Coordinates of C-alpha atoms in Angstrom, one line a residue:
M1 CA 14.7 -9.3 1.4
A2 CA 13.0 -8.9 -1.9
V3 CA 10.3 -10.7 -3.8
V4 CA 11.1 -14.0 -5.3
E5 CA 11.5 -13.1 -9.0
Q6 CA 11.3 -16.7 -10.2
L7 CA 8.2 -17.3 -8.0
L8 CA 9.6 -20.5 -6.4
R9 CA 13.2 -21.5 -5.7
A10 CA 15.2 -24.0 -3.7
E11 CA 17.8 -22.5 -1.3
A12 CA 21.3 -23.9 -0.6
D13 CA 20.2 -24.7 3.0
G14 CA 17.4 -27.0 1.8
T15 CA 14.6 -24.6 2.4
I16 CA 12.4 -23.0 -0.3
S17 CA 11.5 -19.4 -1.1
F18 CA 8.4 -18.3 -2.9
G19 CA 5.9 -15.4 -3.6
N20 CA 5.9 -12.1 -5.3
Y21 CA 3.6 -9.5 -3.8
E22 CA 4.5 -6.9 -6.4
L23 CA 2.8 -8.6 -9.3
D24 CA -0.5 -7.0 -10.5
S25 CA -1.8 -10.1 -12.2
K26 CA -1.8 -13.7 -10.9
S27 CA 1.2 -15.8 -11.8
K28 CA 1.8 -19.5 -11.1
L29 CA 4.5 -22.1 -11.3
E30 CA 3.7 -25.8 -11.3
D31 CA 5.5 -29.1 -11.1
F32 CA 8.5 -27.7 -9.2
K33 CA 10.4 -30.7 -7.7
H34 CA 11.9 -30.3 -4.3
D35 CA 12.9 -32.9 -1.7
G36 CA 10.6 -35.6 -3.1
D37 CA 7.6 -33.3 -3.4
L38 CA 5.9 -31.7 -6.4
L39 CA 5.2 -28.0 -5.5
K40 CA 2.9 -25.4 -7.0
V41 CA 2.8 -21.7 -6.2
K42 CA 0.3 -19.0 -7.2
T43 CA 1.1 -15.4 -6.3
F44 CA 0.4 -11.8 -6.9
K45 CA -0.5 -8.7 -4.8
D46 CA -3.7 -10.1 -3.4
I47 CA -2.7 -13.7 -2.5
T48 CA 0.2 -16.1 -2.3
R49 CA -0.5 -19.9 -2.1
L50 CA 1.7 -22.9 -1.9
E51 CA 0.7 -26.5 -2.4
A52 CA 2.8 -29.7 -2.2
N53 CA 1.6 -32.9 -3.9
D54 CA -1.8 -31.2 -4.5
M55 CA -2.2 -30.6 -0.7
F56 CA -2.6 -27.1 0.9
V57 CA 0.6 -25.9 2.6
F58 CA 0.5 -22.0 2.9
E59 CA -1.7 -19.1 2.0
S60 CA -1.3 -15.4 2.7
V61 CA -3.8 -12.6 2.1
P62 CA -2.6 -10.2 0.7
G63 CA 0.3 -11.7 -1.2
T64 CA 3.7 -12.0 0.4
A65 CA 7.3 -13.1 -0.2
V66 CA 8.3 -16.1 1.9
T67 CA 11.9 -17.1 2.3
H68 CA 13.6 -20.0 4.0
F69 CA 10.3 -21.9 4.4
K70 CA 11.0 -25.3 6.1
E71 CA 8.6 -28.0 7.3
T72 CA 9.6 -30.5 9.9
E73 CA 7.7 -33.2 11.8
K74 CA 7.1 -30.7 14.6
G75 CA 6.1 -27.6 12.5
V76 CA 7.3 -24.9 10.2
T77 CA 9.7 -21.9 10.1
F78 CA 10.0 -19.1 7.6
M79 CA 10.6 -15.4 7.0
V80 CA 7.8 -13.3 5.5
E81 CA 7.6 -9.9 3.9
G82 CA 4.8 -7.9 2.3
N83 CA 3.3 -4.4 1.6
A84 CA 0.6 -4.8 4.3
D85 CA -0.3 -6.9 7.3
A86 CA -1.1 -10.4 6.3
Q87 CA -3.5 -13.2 7.4
I88 CA -1.5 -16.4 7.0
T89 CA -3.1 -19.9 6.9
L90 CA -0.9 -23.0 7.3
G91 CA -1.8 -26.6 6.5
M92 CA -0.8 -28.4 9.7
E93 CA -1.7 -31.7 11.5
D94 CA -5.4 -32.2 12.5
N95 CA -6.4 -31.5 16.1
T96 CA -2.9 -30.5 17.2
E97 CA -1.8 -27.7 19.5
Y98 CA 1.0 -25.4 18.3
N99 CA 3.2 -22.7 19.9
V100 CA 3.4 -19.7 17.6
L101 CA 6.3 -17.3 17.7
I102 CA 6.6 -14.1 15.6
D103 CA 10.0 -12.4 15.6
G104 CA 10.8 -14.5 18.7
S105 CA 7.8 -13.3 20.7
S106 CA 5.2 -15.9 21.7
E107 CA 1.7 -15.4 20.3
G108 CA 0.5 -18.2 22.5
K109 CA -0.8 -21.7 21.7
M110 CA -3.3 -22.3 18.9
K111 CA -5.1 -25.6 18.1
T112 CA -6.0 -26.8 14.7
G113 CA -9.4 -28.4 14.0
L114 CA -10.3 -31.4 11.9
G115 CA -9.0 -29.8 8.7
G116 CA -5.6 -29.0 10.2
K117 CA -5.6 -25.3 9.2
L118 CA -3.9 -22.8 11.5
S119 CA -4.5 -19.0 10.9
I120 CA -2.2 -16.3 12.2
S121 CA -2.1 -12.5 11.6
V122 CA 1.3 -11.0 11.0
E123 CA 2.1 -7.3 11.2
L124 CA 4.4 -6.5 8.2
S125 CA 6.0 -3.1 8.4
G126 CA 8.3 -3.3 5.4
K127 CA 10.8 -5.6 7.0
P128 CA 11.1 -9.4 7.1
V129 CA 9.4 -11.1 10.0
A130 CA 10.4 -14.5 11.4
V131 CA 7.6 -17.0 12.0
K132 CA 8.0 -20.3 13.9
V133 CA 5.1 -22.7 14.5
E134 CA 5.9 -25.8 16.4
E135 CA 4.0 -28.6 18.1
A136 CA 3.3 -27.8 21.8

């Protein structure tokens, strides 16, 4: 997998891909229409952030490339790659418990607070890592 050169793109399978962790300066793409939503991405080597309809969806520190990102009523799935281990924060439902799987291995259950944010650490060793977060 490589960085997303156009910063944000729709995939043939209905998912989206975004982020370019190789950029030295911050780049952004706004007003990207996908599946009835208006998306905005900001990305570079230090951070990648995705918003939908001005609401927080995803953030990684440092920046990453995310492919096949899909949200459902029960959670999210995506592949992530980067130059260094990343702290990923997801905008989920308030006060909800989720099962977190990284490359198929359970990281246990995590509960969101009132703000609905869920933070996970992902070890990135130069290869894409699969992340699945679904309601418990």
